[in-house]
Amino acid sequence: MYVCFSRSKEAIPTSAGFCRAMAAAGGRSPARSAASATVVAQELGPLAGVPFTVKESTAVEGVPTTFGTARFRDLVAPADALPVARLRAAGAIPIGHGNMPTLILAGMHSRSELFGDTVNPWDPSRTPGGSSGGDGVAVATGMAALGLGNDSGGSVRIPASFCGVAGLKPTAGRFPADHRVLGPDDPGPASQMLVTDGPLARRVTDLRLAYEALAGTDPRDPRAVPVPVHGAPLPGRTKVAVVADPGGHGVHPTVREAVAAAADALRNAGYDVQEAADVPRLDEALEAYGRITVTEFAETWPVVRTLPGKGGDRYIEMAMEKTPPATASEFMKLMGAWLGIRRSWAEFLDEYPLLLGPVFTEPPVEPGLESRDRAGQERVGAGMRLCTVTSFVGVPGVAVPTGVTGGLPSGVQIIGRAFRDDHLPDARDLVVDGVEPGDAPLEAEVPR
């Protein structure tokens, strides 16, 4: 705990991963509570004393949930969000909010109106990713042992990969959540089905404890499914499909090399690793994802676009110009296509229980590329395509660091069957040239 606070003091001035530290927020003192429990020999949770950050869009009792916009500067949360409460119940201690793109809508790069840029500690000219970028940086630099983000198309896995840590996007319905932050109404189908909370840590093994604490059900989330946290082992050698270039749209040589090295590591560990022609219905899934999400944004966008501050609407505005909202008839067809694509993926994963591929098909890109112009947005969209489609079909994926190439972290992701998050292999089977905790340098300067 004290090591993390010491690292926070070193890293905050240069990384801007934290929006604010929580040591003085509210009336709770969880560190003292943990110490008191030890004194009186009370039973501690599996995460007792473990410090974690929380994405700025996720409520922590007594602390503003600003979404990075000045309009919500004083939006103090009356209670913990469900995943925060579950981590607290396991003994973990929230120590800060992690920065993110304003309202999560300003792009992939974690720059917010209120808190500015979050810097990739490996190279300030590269983005740390997003939208859970502040949590990725906090974990990479040793400010926190765990980060709590959320992912609807790569927002946990991309910052994990770009910062050299591990990140889990669970099966949709595996962790209970309640995303009614700004009012009493639930969001539309895209936000209901695509957004999943997920942890970041420096090792996949560290994710397991967080996964076990976060998994379960809650009456406030009827989407959460009462399935076992751990299931029966797969019989025989586990088949792993390898797809280095999903959809055949191109992949950077260093990313292809990382996937190949991870495949060799899995093969050497006893997995039945096979090259697969491609993943199911990628382009169709990407088009449906775009139409469904844009249609959901369209009704409220005239009001919402006024909230992110200067230039904060550019990313969504470009997306809506490219992809017009669907009509009612088209939307119904899209919902049917969504189910069909999920079925195709279930059949694929029935043959191959695990899929190995890239998190992002390039090394970390420059900050704000996706919001700069149409070409930049399309390039970033193509880079994250495997993350997008796996969020769309609701299956679990874990980003795993594989080393450092050209001074930047490299990584891959492993995808599994729905509700078999426990099949995702241990990091030790994948790490080729391990990224040790705290290896991320701290000398980066925040761009002005």
Tab-separated table of C-alpha atoms in Angstrom:
chain	number	residue	atom	x	y	z
A	1	MET	CA	0.000	0.000	0.000
A	2	TYR	CA	2.693	2.478	1.027
A	3	VAL	CA	4.856	1.481	-1.958
A	4	CYS	CA	1.965	2.344	-4.288
A	5	PHE	CA	1.438	5.764	-2.675
A	6	SER	CA	5.172	6.420	-2.982
A	7	ARG	CA	5.064	5.501	-6.660
A	8	SER	CA	1.989	7.707	-7.085
A	9	LYS	CA	3.895	10.738	-5.828
A	10	GLU	CA	6.636	10.042	-8.382
A	11	ALA	CA	4.371	9.251	-11.316
A	12	ILE	CA	1.441	11.677	-11.036
A	13	PRO	CA	3.365	14.775	-12.175
A	14	THR	CA	4.547	13.045	-15.351
A	15	SER	CA	1.812	10.578	-16.295
A	16	ALA	CA	-1.506	12.241	-15.348
A	17	GLY	CA	-2.979	8.764	-14.877
A	18	PHE	CA	-4.790	9.824	-11.695
A	19	CYS	CA	-7.646	12.308	-11.824
A	20	ARG	CA	-7.464	12.556	-8.035
A	21	ALA	CA	-6.190	10.553	-5.099
A	22	MET	CA	-8.851	9.363	-2.670
A	23	ALA	CA	-6.904	9.273	0.577
A	24	ALA	CA	-8.763	12.347	1.815
A	25	ALA	CA	-12.090	11.697	0.094
A	26	GLY	CA	-15.146	10.879	2.160
A	27	GLY	CA	-15.098	9.522	5.676
A	28	ARG	CA	-13.787	6.014	5.020
A	29	SER	CA	-10.330	4.867	5.973
A	30	PRO	CA	-10.089	1.354	4.519
A	31	ALA	CA	-6.377	1.011	5.206
A	32	ARG	CA	-6.992	1.617	8.901
A	33	SER	CA	-9.941	-0.806	8.793
A	34	ALA	CA	-7.724	-3.509	7.315
A	35	ALA	CA	-5.085	-2.899	9.950
A	36	SER	CA	-7.701	-3.011	12.723
A	37	ALA	CA	-9.087	-6.270	11.398
A	38	THR	CA	-5.619	-7.762	11.551
A	39	VAL	CA	-5.206	-6.657	15.151
A	40	VAL	CA	-8.480	-8.240	16.258
A	41	ALA	CA	-7.852	-11.338	14.150
A	42	GLN	CA	-10.877	-10.804	11.972
A	43	GLU	CA	-10.911	-12.699	8.705
A	44	LEU	CA	-9.597	-10.587	5.836
A	45	GLY	CA	-10.740	-10.806	2.240
A	46	PRO	CA	-8.558	-12.237	-0.547
A	47	LEU	CA	-7.648	-8.699	-1.691
A	48	ALA	CA	-7.094	-7.225	1.786
A	49	GLY	CA	-5.062	-4.030	1.528
A	50	VAL	CA	-4.666	-4.185	-2.268
A	51	PRO	CA	-4.871	-0.631	-3.705
A	52	PHE	CA	-6.832	-0.117	-6.908
A	53	THR	CA	-7.808	2.743	-9.190
A	54	VAL	CA	-11.290	3.251	-10.598
A	55	LYS	CA	-12.130	4.661	-14.018
A	56	GLU	CA	-13.529	8.195	-13.827
A	57	SER	CA	-16.902	6.988	-15.178
A	58	THR	CA	-17.400	4.490	-12.324
A	59	ALA	CA	-18.914	5.627	-9.036
A	60	VAL	CA	-16.983	5.626	-5.763
A	61	GLU	CA	-19.022	6.699	-2.737
A	62	GLY	CA	-18.374	10.268	-1.637
A	63	VAL	CA	-16.249	11.148	-4.679
A	64	PRO	CA	-17.338	13.030	-7.829
A	65	THR	CA	-17.917	10.891	-10.932
A	66	THR	CA	-17.055	13.610	-13.434
A	67	PHE	CA	-16.689	11.635	-16.681
A	68	GLY	CA	-13.849	14.090	-17.259
A	69	THR	CA	-16.158	17.007	-18.063
A	70	ALA	CA	-16.494	20.284	-16.170
A	71	ARG	CA	-20.278	19.969	-16.259
A	72	PHE	CA	-20.119	17.020	-13.829
A	73	ARG	CA	-17.332	18.344	-11.614
A	74	ASP	CA	-19.561	18.173	-8.528
A	75	LEU	CA	-21.492	14.983	-9.328
A	76	VAL	CA	-20.683	13.233	-6.045
A	77	ALA	CA	-21.563	9.533	-6.002
A	78	PRO	CA	-24.000	8.527	-3.208
A	79	ALA	CA	-22.812	4.907	-3.297
A	80	ASP	CA	-20.175	2.645	-4.792
A	81	ALA	CA	-20.791	1.119	-8.195
A	82	LEU	CA	-21.348	-2.640	-7.920
A	83	PRO	CA	-17.828	-3.669	-9.026
A	84	VAL	CA	-16.253	-1.163	-6.637
A	85	ALA	CA	-18.388	-2.537	-3.815
A	86	ARG	CA	-17.376	-6.116	-4.664
A	87	LEU	CA	-13.667	-5.263	-4.671
A	88	ARG	CA	-14.087	-3.428	-1.353
A	89	ALA	CA	-15.881	-6.459	0.070
A	90	ALA	CA	-12.832	-8.532	-0.878
A	91	GLY	CA	-10.648	-6.083	1.070
A	92	ALA	CA	-9.269	-3.939	-1.770
A	93	ILE	CA	-8.863	-0.193	-1.303
A	94	PRO	CA	-9.787	2.423	-3.944
A	95	ILE	CA	-7.037	5.058	-3.991
A	96	GLY	CA	-7.838	7.179	-7.038
A	97	HIS	CA	-9.892	7.758	-10.144
A	98	GLY	CA	-8.205	6.968	-13.478
A	99	ASN	CA	-8.341	9.466	-16.330
A	100	MET	CA	-10.197	8.731	-19.565
A	101	PRO	CA	-11.451	10.494	-22.724
A	102	THR	CA	-14.116	13.064	-21.882
A	103	LEU	CA	-17.466	11.271	-21.431
A	104	ILE	CA	-15.757	8.196	-22.955
A	105	LEU	CA	-16.887	9.711	-26.288
A	106	ALA	CA	-13.923	11.922	-27.220
A	107	GLY	CA	-11.906	9.080	-28.767
A	108	MET	CA	-9.529	6.315	-27.700
A	109	HIS	CA	-6.771	8.523	-26.246
A	110	SER	CA	-7.228	9.278	-22.540
A	111	ARG	CA	-7.468	13.048	-22.656
A	112	SER	CA	-10.253	14.727	-20.686
A	113	GLU	CA	-11.533	18.278	-20.452
A	114	LEU	CA	-11.010	18.359	-16.681
A	115	PHE	CA	-7.732	16.487	-16.278
A	116	GLY	CA	-5.882	16.825	-19.575
A	117	ASP	CA	-3.693	14.179	-21.205
A	118	THR	CA	-2.641	10.845	-19.785
A	119	VAL	CA	0.852	10.017	-21.032
A	120	ASN	CA	2.180	6.639	-22.035
A	121	PRO	CA	5.071	6.235	-19.570
A	122	TRP	CA	7.103	4.313	-22.153
A	123	ASP	CA	6.999	7.111	-24.730
A	124	PRO	CA	5.130	10.428	-24.407
A	125	SER	CA	4.669	10.583	-28.177
A	126	ARG	CA	2.485	7.438	-28.015
A	127	THR	CA	-0.987	7.159	-26.512
A	128	PRO	CA	-1.507	4.950	-23.441
A	129	GLY	CA	-4.741	3.853	-25.095
A	130	GLY	CA	-8.196	4.066	-23.676
A	131	SER	CA	-10.685	4.595	-22.696
A	132	SER	CA	-9.361	3.130	-19.401
A	133	GLY	CA	-5.964	4.708	-20.059
A	134	GLY	CA	-5.470	6.269	-16.636
A	135	ASP	CA	-5.899	2.899	-14.961
A	136	GLY	CA	-3.473	1.267	-17.405
A	137	VAL	CA	-0.821	3.874	-16.611
A	138	ALA	CA	-1.436	3.632	-12.854
A	139	VAL	CA	-0.865	-0.126	-12.901
A	140	ALA	CA	2.109	0.054	-15.282
A	141	THR	CA	3.940	2.625	-13.156
A	142	GLY	CA	3.217	0.929	-9.832
A	143	MET	CA	0.775	3.551	-8.582
A	144	ALA	CA	-1.768	0.780	-8.004
A	145	ALA	CA	-1.768	-3.006	-7.973
A	146	LEU	CA	-5.109	-3.195	-9.791
A	147	GLY	CA	-7.156	-0.932	-12.026
A	148	LEU	CA	-10.912	-1.142	-12.576
A	149	GLY	CA	-11.916	-0.077	-16.075
A	150	ASN	CA	-14.654	-1.007	-18.484
A	151	ASP	CA	-14.590	-2.255	-22.050
A	152	SER	CA	-17.069	-2.082	-24.926
A	153	GLY	CA	-14.587	-2.544	-27.768
A	154	GLY	CA	-11.105	-2.632	-26.282
A	155	SER	CA	-11.170	-0.005	-23.532
A	156	VAL	CA	-9.495	-2.305	-20.989
A	157	ARG	CA	-7.428	-4.448	-23.343
A	158	ILE	CA	-5.897	-1.662	-25.452
A	159	PRO	CA	-4.478	0.401	-22.556
A	160	ALA	CA	-3.280	-2.820	-20.958
A	161	SER	CA	-1.403	-3.706	-24.145
A	162	PHE	CA	-0.088	-0.188	-24.808
A	163	CYS	CA	1.160	0.138	-21.204
A	164	GLY	CA	2.622	-3.366	-20.859
A	165	VAL	CA	0.191	-4.867	-18.351
A	166	ALA	CA	-2.622	-7.422	-18.407
A	167	GLY	CA	-6.326	-6.627	-18.757
A	168	LEU	CA	-9.479	-8.747	-18.721
A	169	LYS	CA	-12.707	-8.101	-20.580
A	170	PRO	CA	-15.041	-10.688	-19.082
A	171	THR	CA	-17.999	-12.399	-20.681
A	172	ALA	CA	-20.978	-10.073	-20.885
A	173	GLY	CA	-23.091	-10.980	-17.840
A	174	ARG	CA	-20.196	-12.404	-15.842
A	175	PHE	CA	-19.792	-9.351	-13.537
A	176	PRO	CA	-22.860	-7.534	-12.182
A	177	ALA	CA	-23.028	-3.799	-12.898
A	178	ASP	CA	-25.456	-0.894	-12.887
A	179	HIS	CA	-24.619	1.826	-15.380
A	180	ARG	CA	-27.370	4.230	-14.300
A	181	VAL	CA	-24.891	6.893	-13.224
A	182	LEU	CA	-26.544	10.022	-14.586
A	183	GLY	CA	-30.164	9.275	-13.744
A	184	PRO	CA	-32.785	6.603	-13.008
A	185	ASP	CA	-33.156	5.316	-16.584
A	186	ASP	CA	-31.247	2.364	-17.985
A	187	PRO	CA	-29.293	2.834	-21.233
A	188	GLY	CA	-30.223	1.363	-24.617
A	189	PRO	CA	-29.353	-2.122	-25.915
A	190	ALA	CA	-25.823	-1.309	-27.097
A	191	SER	CA	-24.789	0.095	-23.726
A	192	GLN	CA	-26.581	-2.740	-21.943
A	193	MET	CA	-24.882	-5.495	-23.918
A	194	LEU	CA	-21.468	-4.129	-24.894
A	195	VAL	CA	-20.131	-2.443	-21.748
A	196	THR	CA	-18.417	-4.762	-19.274
A	197	ASP	CA	-16.345	-3.783	-16.264
A	198	GLY	CA	-12.923	-5.379	-16.136
A	199	PRO	CA	-9.692	-5.357	-14.109
A	200	LEU	CA	-6.138	-4.476	-15.124
A	201	ALA	CA	-3.060	-5.859	-13.356
A	202	ARG	CA	0.603	-6.498	-13.977
A	203	ARG	CA	0.075	-10.228	-14.446
A	204	VAL	CA	-2.797	-12.419	-15.601
A	205	THR	CA	-2.364	-14.359	-12.361
A	206	ASP	CA	-3.155	-11.138	-10.469
A	207	LEU	CA	-6.309	-10.797	-12.558
A	208	ARG	CA	-7.572	-14.119	-11.249
A	209	LEU	CA	-8.127	-12.829	-7.727
A	210	ALA	CA	-9.912	-9.749	-9.061
A	211	TYR	CA	-11.975	-11.913	-11.411
A	212	GLU	CA	-13.094	-14.143	-8.552
A	213	ALA	CA	-14.093	-11.110	-6.459
A	214	LEU	CA	-15.998	-9.416	-9.286
A	215	ALA	CA	-17.853	-12.470	-10.642
A	216	GLY	CA	-21.333	-13.254	-9.367
A	217	THR	CA	-24.882	-11.970	-9.386
A	218	ASP	CA	-26.768	-9.057	-7.878
A	219	PRO	CA	-30.510	-8.282	-7.961
A	220	ARG	CA	-29.698	-4.828	-9.310
A	221	ASP	CA	-28.378	-6.417	-12.507
A	222	PRO	CA	-30.673	-9.046	-14.035
A	223	ARG	CA	-28.116	-9.515	-16.845
A	224	ALA	CA	-25.640	-11.177	-14.480
A	225	VAL	CA	-25.774	-14.950	-14.941
A	226	PRO	CA	-25.462	-17.378	-11.996
A	227	VAL	CA	-22.775	-19.639	-13.450
A	228	PRO	CA	-19.768	-21.142	-11.635
A	229	VAL	CA	-16.672	-18.973	-11.414
A	230	HIS	CA	-14.611	-22.009	-12.432
A	231	GLY	CA	-15.859	-24.790	-14.675
A	232	ALA	CA	-14.724	-28.306	-15.494
A	233	PRO	CA	-11.350	-28.683	-17.255
A	234	LEU	CA	-11.432	-29.254	-20.993
A	235	PRO	CA	-10.737	-32.857	-22.009
A	236	GLY	CA	-7.474	-33.571	-23.811
A	237	ARG	CA	-5.200	-30.946	-25.319
A	238	THR	CA	-6.874	-27.544	-25.636
A	239	LYS	CA	-7.148	-26.379	-29.245
A	240	VAL	CA	-6.055	-22.801	-29.900
A	241	ALA	CA	-6.873	-21.011	-33.155
A	242	VAL	CA	-4.301	-18.419	-34.223
A	243	VAL	CA	-5.413	-15.434	-36.325
A	244	ALA	CA	-2.696	-12.791	-36.558
A	245	ASP	CA	-4.487	-10.632	-39.157
A	246	PRO	CA	-8.250	-10.674	-38.512
A	247	GLY	CA	-10.171	-9.994	-41.701
A	248	GLY	CA	-6.964	-9.782	-43.728
A	249	HIS	CA	-6.817	-5.995	-43.356
A	250	GLY	CA	-3.134	-5.893	-42.466
A	251	VAL	CA	-1.006	-6.222	-39.354
A	252	HIS	CA	2.293	-4.615	-38.342
A	253	PRO	CA	5.293	-6.990	-38.480
A	254	THR	CA	6.083	-6.573	-34.764
A	255	VAL	CA	2.497	-7.460	-33.834
A	256	ARG	CA	2.599	-10.520	-36.078
A	257	GLU	CA	5.869	-11.536	-34.414
A	258	ALA	CA	4.317	-11.155	-30.946
A	259	VAL	CA	1.400	-13.398	-31.930
A	260	ALA	CA	3.786	-15.980	-33.424
A	261	ALA	CA	5.970	-15.973	-30.308
A	262	ALA	CA	2.916	-16.387	-28.064
A	263	ALA	CA	1.707	-19.252	-30.261
A	264	ASP	CA	5.084	-20.965	-29.858
A	265	ALA	CA	4.920	-20.486	-26.088
A	266	LEU	CA	1.463	-22.046	-25.951
A	267	ARG	CA	2.559	-24.895	-28.200
A	268	ASN	CA	5.543	-25.559	-25.953
A	269	ALA	CA	3.191	-25.521	-22.946
A	270	GLY	CA	1.169	-28.372	-24.459
A	271	TYR	CA	-1.678	-26.591	-26.263
A	272	ASP	CA	-2.836	-27.810	-29.683
A	273	VAL	CA	-2.093	-24.618	-31.610
A	274	GLN	CA	-3.482	-24.325	-35.149
A	275	GLU	CA	-3.522	-21.514	-37.713
A	276	ALA	CA	-7.134	-20.638	-38.558
A	277	ALA	CA	-8.227	-19.040	-41.828
A	278	ASP	CA	-10.009	-16.155	-40.064
A	279	VAL	CA	-12.484	-15.273	-37.347
A	280	PRO	CA	-16.203	-15.472	-38.159
A	281	ARG	CA	-18.018	-12.653	-39.980
A	282	LEU	CA	-15.623	-9.890	-38.945
A	283	ASP	CA	-16.598	-7.174	-41.426
A	284	GLU	CA	-20.301	-7.848	-40.979
A	285	ALA	CA	-19.909	-7.611	-37.213
A	286	LEU	CA	-17.987	-4.334	-37.423
A	287	GLU	CA	-20.652	-2.789	-39.637
A	288	ALA	CA	-23.469	-3.940	-37.341
A	289	TYR	CA	-21.605	-2.682	-34.261
A	290	GLY	CA	-21.210	0.741	-35.849
A	291	ARG	CA	-24.831	1.045	-36.979
A	292	ILE	CA	-26.279	-0.114	-33.650
A	293	THR	CA	-24.117	2.171	-31.511
A	294	VAL	CA	-24.594	5.217	-33.736
A	295	THR	CA	-28.359	4.674	-33.757
A	296	GLU	CA	-28.355	4.582	-29.957
A	297	PHE	CA	-26.325	7.816	-29.748
A	298	ALA	CA	-28.334	9.676	-32.372
A	299	GLU	CA	-31.383	10.704	-30.337
A	300	THR	CA	-29.445	12.327	-27.495
A	301	TRP	CA	-26.404	13.471	-29.473
A	302	PRO	CA	-27.598	17.087	-30.063
A	303	VAL	CA	-27.533	17.594	-26.284
A	304	VAL	CA	-24.615	15.312	-25.403
A	305	ARG	CA	-22.293	16.909	-27.957
A	306	THR	CA	-22.337	20.135	-25.942
A	307	LEU	CA	-20.784	18.432	-22.878
A	308	PRO	CA	-17.279	17.257	-23.861
A	309	GLY	CA	-15.741	20.735	-24.290
A	310	LYS	CA	-13.927	22.175	-27.289
A	311	GLY	CA	-13.241	19.504	-29.910
A	312	GLY	CA	-14.573	16.716	-27.695
A	313	ASP	CA	-17.427	15.969	-30.089
A	314	ARG	CA	-15.204	15.419	-33.114
A	315	TYR	CA	-14.738	11.662	-32.783
A	316	ILE	CA	-18.443	10.793	-32.550
A	317	GLU	CA	-19.387	13.456	-35.090
A	318	MET	CA	-17.077	11.868	-37.689
A	319	ALA	CA	-18.472	8.429	-36.867
A	320	MET	CA	-22.039	9.631	-37.349
A	321	GLU	CA	-21.187	11.303	-40.651
A	322	LYS	CA	-19.745	8.011	-41.907
A	323	THR	CA	-22.467	5.756	-40.442
A	324	PRO	CA	-25.996	7.180	-40.450
A	325	PRO	CA	-28.484	5.978	-37.812
A	326	ALA	CA	-30.633	3.005	-38.770
A	327	THR	CA	-34.356	3.223	-39.371
A	328	ALA	CA	-36.656	1.183	-37.130
A	329	SER	CA	-36.878	-1.547	-39.766
A	330	GLU	CA	-33.109	-1.582	-40.290
A	331	PHE	CA	-32.508	-1.678	-36.541
A	332	MET	CA	-34.678	-4.773	-36.164
A	333	LYS	CA	-32.659	-6.511	-38.887
A	334	LEU	CA	-29.425	-5.463	-37.186
A	335	MET	CA	-30.571	-7.005	-33.910
A	336	GLY	CA	-31.243	-10.272	-35.743
A	337	ALA	CA	-27.823	-10.088	-37.402
A	338	TRP	CA	-26.263	-9.538	-33.976
A	339	LEU	CA	-27.705	-12.826	-32.715
A	340	GLY	CA	-26.576	-14.633	-35.864
A	341	ILE	CA	-23.012	-13.355	-35.504
A	342	ARG	CA	-22.956	-14.454	-31.875
A	343	ARG	CA	-24.098	-17.903	-33.014
A	344	SER	CA	-21.300	-18.081	-35.592
A	345	TRP	CA	-18.749	-17.229	-32.922
A	346	ALA	CA	-20.197	-19.817	-30.522
A	347	GLU	CA	-19.789	-22.449	-33.231
A	348	PHE	CA	-16.214	-21.313	-33.950
A	349	LEU	CA	-15.281	-21.447	-30.266
A	350	ASP	CA	-16.944	-24.836	-29.922
A	351	GLU	CA	-14.258	-26.095	-32.305
A	352	TYR	CA	-11.474	-23.911	-30.905
A	353	PRO	CA	-11.999	-23.196	-27.175
A	354	LEU	CA	-9.308	-20.503	-27.353
A	355	LEU	CA	-8.392	-17.903	-29.975
A	356	LEU	CA	-5.021	-16.121	-30.058
A	357	GLY	CA	-4.710	-12.807	-31.896
A	358	PRO	CA	-3.655	-9.169	-31.586
A	359	VAL	CA	-5.080	-6.617	-29.200
A	360	PHE	CA	-4.250	-3.863	-31.684
A	361	THR	CA	-2.726	-4.538	-35.097
A	362	GLU	CA	-0.086	-1.803	-34.735
A	363	PRO	CA	2.282	-0.694	-31.987
A	364	PRO	CA	0.931	2.165	-29.825
A	365	VAL	CA	-0.085	5.093	-32.051
A	366	GLU	CA	0.184	8.840	-31.493
A	367	PRO	CA	-2.250	10.549	-29.093
A	368	GLY	CA	-5.539	11.651	-30.615
A	369	LEU	CA	-4.992	10.021	-34.024
A	370	GLU	CA	-8.581	8.720	-34.071
A	371	SER	CA	-10.010	12.225	-33.606
A	372	ARG	CA	-7.681	14.052	-36.001
A	373	ASP	CA	-9.349	13.182	-39.300
A	374	ARG	CA	-11.283	10.450	-41.096
A	375	ALA	CA	-8.124	8.573	-42.101
A	376	GLY	CA	-6.884	8.510	-38.499
A	377	GLN	CA	-10.247	7.307	-37.213
A	378	GLU	CA	-10.361	4.509	-39.785
A	379	ARG	CA	-6.796	3.465	-38.991
A	380	VAL	CA	-7.517	3.203	-35.268
A	381	GLY	CA	-10.817	1.433	-35.940
A	382	ALA	CA	-9.000	-1.123	-38.063
A	383	GLY	CA	-6.299	-1.576	-35.440
A	384	MET	CA	-8.769	-2.460	-32.696
A	385	ARG	CA	-11.035	-4.639	-34.853
A	386	LEU	CA	-10.569	-7.893	-32.946
A	387	CYS	CA	-11.389	-6.126	-29.684
A	388	THR	CA	-14.492	-4.592	-31.242
A	389	VAL	CA	-15.905	-7.823	-32.616
A	390	THR	CA	-15.258	-9.815	-29.437
A	391	SER	CA	-17.067	-7.169	-27.399
A	392	PHE	CA	-19.905	-7.358	-29.915
A	393	VAL	CA	-20.295	-11.115	-29.448
A	394	GLY	CA	-19.848	-10.912	-25.667
A	395	VAL	CA	-17.006	-13.397	-25.226
A	396	PRO	CA	-14.125	-12.982	-22.748
A	397	GLY	CA	-10.689	-11.772	-23.766
A	398	VAL	CA	-7.487	-11.157	-21.849
A	399	ALA	CA	-4.664	-8.869	-22.994
A	400	VAL	CA	-1.266	-10.290	-22.061
A	401	PRO	CA	2.093	-8.470	-22.263
A	402	THR	CA	4.731	-10.271	-24.336
A	403	GLY	CA	7.741	-7.993	-23.931
A	404	VAL	CA	9.195	-4.746	-25.234
A	405	THR	CA	9.910	-4.052	-28.911
A	406	GLY	CA	11.544	-0.852	-30.050
A	407	GLY	CA	11.117	0.642	-26.601
A	408	LEU	CA	7.346	0.028	-26.532
A	409	PRO	CA	5.335	-2.768	-24.902
A	410	SER	CA	3.982	-5.527	-27.095
A	411	GLY	CA	1.158	-7.901	-26.329
A	412	VAL	CA	-1.506	-10.278	-27.573
A	413	GLN	CA	-4.989	-11.289	-26.518
A	414	ILE	CA	-6.537	-14.658	-25.840
A	415	ILE	CA	-10.276	-15.068	-26.340
A	416	GLY	CA	-12.419	-17.837	-24.918
A	417	ARG	CA	-15.913	-19.269	-24.857
A	418	ALA	CA	-18.713	-17.358	-23.194
A	419	PHE	CA	-18.667	-17.864	-19.410
A	420	ARG	CA	-15.429	-19.841	-19.593
A	421	ASP	CA	-13.250	-16.904	-18.583
A	422	ASP	CA	-11.374	-19.415	-16.436
A	423	HIS	CA	-9.991	-21.136	-19.549
A	424	LEU	CA	-7.852	-18.138	-20.450
A	425	PRO	CA	-4.288	-19.335	-19.942
A	426	ASP	CA	-1.962	-18.182	-17.243
A	427	ALA	CA	0.404	-15.408	-18.290
A	428	ARG	CA	3.453	-17.521	-17.643
A	429	ASP	CA	2.534	-19.608	-20.710
A	430	LEU	CA	2.649	-16.498	-22.874
A	431	VAL	CA	5.162	-13.993	-21.580
A	432	VAL	CA	8.126	-14.140	-23.933
A	433	ASP	CA	10.289	-11.372	-22.544
A	434	GLY	CA	8.466	-10.356	-19.379
A	435	VAL	CA	7.616	-6.799	-18.457
A	436	GLU	CA	8.434	-6.557	-14.775
A	437	PRO	CA	6.137	-4.509	-12.493
A	438	GLY	CA	7.295	-0.899	-12.367
A	439	ASP	CA	9.474	-1.192	-15.477
A	440	ALA	CA	7.584	1.638	-17.163
A	441	PRO	CA	9.788	4.758	-16.977
A	442	LEU	CA	8.572	7.904	-15.258
A	443	GLU	CA	10.469	10.616	-17.112
A	444	ALA	CA	7.754	11.298	-19.703
A	445	GLU	CA	6.503	14.874	-19.766
A	446	VAL	CA	2.830	15.719	-20.143
A	447	PRO	CA	2.302	17.349	-23.567
A	448	ARG	CA	0.947	20.865	-23.483
